[in-house]
Amino acid sequence: MAKSKAKKLRERLTREGKMNPEVKRSEFVFSDMRTRTTKTKKDHLYQFKHKNHQSQDGNDGSFLFLNHFVFPIS
């Protein structure tokens, strides 16, 4: 695999006793800048995938209405 011109120049500077520019690079060069700050559509949908399952305290969000109509029998 061939060396780039920039790499050859850096090696030459180190050989000659001068400072290598790689030393001056900040730590952000090696960090992954592709991390997402907001949820994707898939993450948002998966969050609500099991919304009707029973939770720890027994409140699963469901409700029941009972209407009892009493009609007099004549």
Short mmCIF file of N, CA, C and O in Angstrom, two decimals:
data_model
loop_
_atom_site.label_atom_id
_atom_site.label_comp_id
_atom_site.label_asym_id
_atom_site.label_seq_id
_atom_site.Cartn_x
_atom_site.Cartn_y
_atom_site.Cartn_z
N MET A 1 0.84 -1.17 0.00
CA MET A 1 0.00 0.00 0.00
C MET A 1 0.89 1.24 0.00
O MET A 1 1.85 1.34 0.76
N ALA A 2 0.58 2.18 -0.85
CA ALA A 2 1.42 3.38 -1.01
C ALA A 2 1.19 4.37 0.13
O ALA A 2 0.13 4.43 0.73
N LYS A 3 2.23 5.16 0.41
CA LYS A 3 2.13 6.20 1.43
C LYS A 3 1.68 7.50 0.76
O LYS A 3 2.06 7.80 -0.36
N SER A 4 0.89 8.26 1.49
CA SER A 4 0.45 9.55 0.95
C SER A 4 1.57 10.58 1.07
O SER A 4 2.54 10.40 1.82
N LYS A 5 1.42 11.67 0.33
CA LYS A 5 2.42 12.73 0.40
C LYS A 5 2.50 13.33 1.80
O LYS A 5 3.58 13.64 2.30
N ALA A 6 1.34 13.47 2.44
CA ALA A 6 1.31 14.06 3.78
C ALA A 6 2.03 13.17 4.78
O ALA A 6 2.77 13.67 5.65
N LYS A 7 1.84 11.85 4.66
CA LYS A 7 2.50 10.94 5.59
C LYS A 7 4.01 10.95 5.38
O LYS A 7 4.80 10.93 6.34
N LYS A 8 4.42 11.00 4.10
CA LYS A 8 5.85 11.07 3.81
C LYS A 8 6.47 12.35 4.41
O LYS A 8 7.57 12.33 4.96
N LEU A 9 5.73 13.46 4.30
CA LEU A 9 6.23 14.73 4.84
C LEU A 9 6.33 14.67 6.36
O LEU A 9 7.33 15.13 6.94
N ARG A 10 5.33 14.07 7.01
CA ARG A 10 5.39 13.94 8.47
C ARG A 10 6.56 13.09 8.91
O ARG A 10 7.26 13.41 9.88
N GLU A 11 6.81 11.99 8.20
CA GLU A 11 7.94 11.13 8.54
C GLU A 11 9.28 11.84 8.33
O GLU A 11 10.21 11.69 9.11
N ARG A 12 9.35 12.64 7.26
CA ARG A 12 10.58 13.37 7.00
C ARG A 12 10.85 14.41 8.09
O ARG A 12 11.98 14.58 8.55
N LEU A 13 9.76 15.10 8.54
CA LEU A 13 9.93 16.09 9.60
C LEU A 13 10.41 15.45 10.89
O LEU A 13 11.27 15.99 11.59
N THR A 14 9.89 14.27 11.21
CA THR A 14 10.32 13.57 12.44
C THR A 14 11.76 13.10 12.31
O THR A 14 12.53 13.16 13.28
N ARG A 15 12.10 12.63 11.13
CA ARG A 15 13.47 12.18 10.89
C ARG A 15 14.48 13.32 11.06
O ARG A 15 15.57 13.12 11.59
N GLU A 16 14.06 14.50 10.63
CA GLU A 16 14.95 15.65 10.70
C GLU A 16 14.94 16.31 12.08
O GLU A 16 15.63 17.29 12.30
N GLY A 17 14.15 15.78 13.00
CA GLY A 17 14.13 16.29 14.36
C GLY A 17 13.15 17.42 14.58
O GLY A 17 13.15 18.05 15.64
N LYS A 18 12.32 17.69 13.60
CA LYS A 18 11.31 18.74 13.75
C LYS A 18 10.03 18.14 14.32
O LYS A 18 9.89 16.93 14.42
N MET A 19 9.11 19.02 14.68
CA MET A 19 7.88 18.55 15.34
C MET A 19 6.92 17.92 14.33
O MET A 19 6.70 18.45 13.24
N ASN A 20 6.36 16.80 14.75
CA ASN A 20 5.37 16.10 13.93
C ASN A 20 4.00 16.76 14.13
O ASN A 20 3.55 16.90 15.27
N PRO A 21 3.30 17.18 13.07
CA PRO A 21 1.99 17.83 13.21
C PRO A 21 0.92 16.93 13.85
O PRO A 21 -0.07 17.42 14.36
N GLU A 22 1.13 15.62 13.83
CA GLU A 22 0.16 14.70 14.45
C GLU A 22 0.05 14.93 15.95
O GLU A 22 -0.98 14.69 16.55
N VAL A 23 1.12 15.42 16.57
CA VAL A 23 1.14 15.64 18.00
C VAL A 23 0.17 16.76 18.39
O VAL A 23 -0.41 16.75 19.46
N LYS A 24 -0.02 17.72 17.49
CA LYS A 24 -0.86 18.87 17.78
C LYS A 24 -2.36 18.60 17.59
O LYS A 24 -3.16 19.47 17.86
N ARG A 25 -2.70 17.44 17.11
CA ARG A 25 -4.12 17.13 16.89
C ARG A 25 -4.86 17.04 18.23
O ARG A 25 -4.34 16.53 19.20
N SER A 26 -6.10 17.52 18.22
CA SER A 26 -6.89 17.47 19.45
C SER A 26 -7.50 16.08 19.64
O SER A 26 -7.47 15.24 18.74
N GLU A 27 -8.06 15.85 20.82
CA GLU A 27 -8.65 14.54 21.11
C GLU A 27 -9.96 14.32 20.37
O GLU A 27 -10.47 13.21 20.29
N PHE A 28 -10.52 15.39 19.78
CA PHE A 28 -11.78 15.25 19.05
C PHE A 28 -11.60 14.54 17.71
O PHE A 28 -12.57 14.12 17.10
N VAL A 29 -10.37 14.43 17.26
CA VAL A 29 -10.10 13.72 16.02
C VAL A 29 -10.48 12.25 16.15
O VAL A 29 -11.00 11.64 15.22
N PHE A 30 -10.28 11.70 17.32
CA PHE A 30 -10.50 10.28 17.53
C PHE A 30 -11.90 9.96 18.04
O PHE A 30 -12.25 8.80 18.20
N SER A 31 -12.69 10.99 18.32
CA SER A 31 -14.04 10.73 18.82
C SER A 31 -14.99 10.45 17.66
O SER A 31 -14.78 10.89 16.53
N ASP A 32 -16.03 9.73 17.96
CA ASP A 32 -17.03 9.40 16.96
C ASP A 32 -18.05 10.52 16.91
O ASP A 32 -18.85 10.69 17.82
N MET A 33 -18.05 11.28 15.85
CA MET A 33 -18.95 12.43 15.74
C MET A 33 -20.28 12.05 15.09
O MET A 33 -21.10 12.90 14.81
N ARG A 34 -20.48 10.77 14.82
CA ARG A 34 -21.70 10.33 14.16
C ARG A 34 -22.82 9.96 15.13
O ARG A 34 -23.82 9.42 14.72
N THR A 35 -22.65 10.23 16.41
CA THR A 35 -23.67 9.86 17.37
C THR A 35 -24.91 10.71 17.16
O THR A 35 -24.83 11.89 16.85
N ARG A 36 -26.06 10.08 17.32
CA ARG A 36 -27.32 10.78 17.10
C ARG A 36 -27.74 11.52 18.36
O ARG A 36 -27.60 11.01 19.46
N THR A 37 -28.30 12.69 18.18
CA THR A 37 -28.79 13.45 19.32
C THR A 37 -30.29 13.26 19.50
O THR A 37 -30.80 13.37 20.60
N THR A 38 -30.99 12.98 18.43
CA THR A 38 -32.43 12.75 18.53
C THR A 38 -32.74 11.32 18.15
O THR A 38 -31.95 10.66 17.48
N LYS A 39 -33.90 10.85 18.56
CA LYS A 39 -34.29 9.49 18.24
C LYS A 39 -34.69 9.37 16.78
O LYS A 39 -35.25 10.30 16.20
N THR A 40 -34.41 8.22 16.21
CA THR A 40 -34.85 7.96 14.85
C THR A 40 -36.32 7.57 14.88
O THR A 40 -36.91 7.36 15.94
N LYS A 41 -36.91 7.47 13.72
CA LYS A 41 -38.32 7.10 13.64
C LYS A 41 -38.53 5.69 14.22
O LYS A 41 -39.49 5.43 14.92
N LYS A 42 -37.59 4.81 13.93
CA LYS A 42 -37.69 3.43 14.43
C LYS A 42 -37.61 3.39 15.96
O LYS A 42 -38.35 2.67 16.61
N ASP A 43 -36.71 4.18 16.54
CA ASP A 43 -36.60 4.24 18.00
C ASP A 43 -37.87 4.79 18.62
O ASP A 43 -38.33 4.32 19.66
N HIS A 44 -38.44 5.80 17.98
CA HIS A 44 -39.67 6.41 18.52
C HIS A 44 -40.83 5.42 18.45
O HIS A 44 -41.62 5.32 19.39
N LEU A 45 -40.95 4.68 17.36
CA LEU A 45 -42.03 3.70 17.24
C LEU A 45 -41.84 2.54 18.21
O LEU A 45 -42.80 2.02 18.76
N TYR A 46 -40.60 2.12 18.43
CA TYR A 46 -40.34 1.00 19.32
C TYR A 46 -40.64 1.37 20.77
O TYR A 46 -40.99 0.52 21.57
N GLN A 47 -40.54 2.64 21.10
CA GLN A 47 -40.82 3.09 22.46
C GLN A 47 -42.29 2.85 22.82
O GLN A 47 -42.61 2.55 23.96
N PHE A 48 -43.18 2.95 21.85
CA PHE A 48 -44.61 2.77 22.09
C PHE A 48 -45.11 1.42 21.61
O PHE A 48 -46.30 1.21 21.47
N LYS A 49 -44.24 0.49 21.35
CA LYS A 49 -44.63 -0.80 20.80
C LYS A 49 -45.45 -1.61 21.80
O LYS A 49 -46.42 -2.25 21.45
N HIS A 50 -45.08 -1.57 23.08
CA HIS A 50 -45.74 -2.39 24.10
C HIS A 50 -46.49 -1.51 25.08
O HIS A 50 -46.37 -1.69 26.29
N LYS A 51 -47.25 -0.55 24.60
CA LYS A 51 -47.85 0.42 25.51
C LYS A 51 -48.98 -0.16 26.35
O LYS A 51 -49.34 0.41 27.36
N ASN A 52 -49.58 -1.28 25.96
CA ASN A 52 -50.69 -1.83 26.72
C ASN A 52 -50.28 -2.95 27.67
O ASN A 52 -51.13 -3.59 28.28
N HIS A 53 -49.01 -3.19 27.81
CA HIS A 53 -48.57 -4.23 28.74
C HIS A 53 -48.66 -3.69 30.17
O HIS A 53 -48.49 -2.51 30.42
N GLN A 54 -48.88 -4.59 31.09
CA GLN A 54 -49.07 -4.18 32.48
C GLN A 54 -47.76 -3.70 33.09
O GLN A 54 -46.72 -4.31 32.92
N SER A 55 -47.82 -2.59 33.80
CA SER A 55 -46.62 -2.03 34.41
C SER A 55 -46.43 -2.61 35.81
O SER A 55 -47.22 -3.42 36.29
N GLN A 56 -45.40 -2.16 36.52
CA GLN A 56 -45.06 -2.68 37.84
C GLN A 56 -46.14 -2.39 38.88
O GLN A 56 -46.43 -3.21 39.73
N ASP A 57 -46.74 -1.19 38.83
CA ASP A 57 -47.72 -0.82 39.84
C ASP A 57 -49.14 -1.28 39.50
O ASP A 57 -50.08 -0.96 40.21
N GLY A 58 -49.31 -2.00 38.41
CA GLY A 58 -50.63 -2.52 38.06
C GLY A 58 -51.45 -1.59 37.20
O GLY A 58 -52.51 -1.95 36.73
N ASN A 59 -50.98 -0.39 36.97
CA ASN A 59 -51.69 0.57 36.13
C ASN A 59 -51.19 0.42 34.71
O ASN A 59 -50.10 0.87 34.37
N ASP A 60 -52.00 -0.21 33.86
CA ASP A 60 -51.56 -0.41 32.49
C ASP A 60 -52.17 0.60 31.52
O ASP A 60 -51.99 0.50 30.32
N GLY A 61 -52.90 1.58 32.02
CA GLY A 61 -53.45 2.61 31.16
C GLY A 61 -54.80 2.27 30.56
O GLY A 61 -55.38 3.07 29.86
N SER A 62 -55.30 1.08 30.81
CA SER A 62 -56.60 0.72 30.26
C SER A 62 -57.70 1.10 31.25
O SER A 62 -57.46 1.30 32.44
N PHE A 63 -58.91 1.19 30.76
CA PHE A 63 -60.03 1.57 31.61
C PHE A 63 -61.28 0.85 31.14
O PHE A 63 -61.33 0.32 30.02
N LEU A 64 -62.29 0.83 32.00
CA LEU A 64 -63.53 0.12 31.70
C LEU A 64 -64.70 0.96 32.20
O LEU A 64 -64.72 1.38 33.35
N PHE A 65 -65.66 1.21 31.30
CA PHE A 65 -66.86 1.95 31.67
C PHE A 65 -68.01 0.95 31.83
O PHE A 65 -68.24 0.12 30.95
N LEU A 66 -68.70 1.02 32.93
CA LEU A 66 -69.87 0.17 33.15
C LEU A 66 -71.08 1.07 33.32
O LEU A 66 -71.11 1.94 34.19
N ASN A 67 -72.05 0.85 32.50
CA ASN A 67 -73.30 1.59 32.60
C ASN A 67 -74.42 0.58 32.89
O ASN A 67 -74.68 -0.31 32.06
N HIS A 68 -75.02 0.70 34.03
CA HIS A 68 -76.12 -0.21 34.39
C HIS A 68 -77.42 0.58 34.32
O HIS A 68 -77.62 1.55 35.04
N PHE A 69 -78.25 0.15 33.42
CA PHE A 69 -79.57 0.77 33.32
C PHE A 69 -80.58 -0.18 33.95
O PHE A 69 -80.67 -1.36 33.58
N VAL A 70 -81.32 0.33 34.86
CA VAL A 70 -82.33 -0.49 35.54
C VAL A 70 -83.69 0.00 35.08
O VAL A 70 -84.06 1.17 35.30
N PHE A 71 -84.42 -0.88 34.44
CA PHE A 71 -85.77 -0.54 33.97
C PHE A 71 -86.78 -1.26 34.84
O PHE A 71 -86.65 -2.45 35.12
N PRO A 72 -87.76 -0.53 35.30
CA PRO A 72 -88.79 -1.20 36.14
C PRO A 72 -89.62 -2.18 35.29
O PRO A 72 -89.97 -1.89 34.15
N ILE A 73 -89.85 -3.34 35.85
CA ILE A 73 -90.65 -4.36 35.16
C ILE A 73 -92.11 -4.13 35.50
O ILE A 73 -92.50 -4.09 36.66
N SER A 74 -92.93 -3.95 34.49
CA SER A 74 -94.33 -3.73 34.78
C SER A 74 -95.19 -4.87 34.28
O SER A 74 -94.89 -5.68 33.54
#
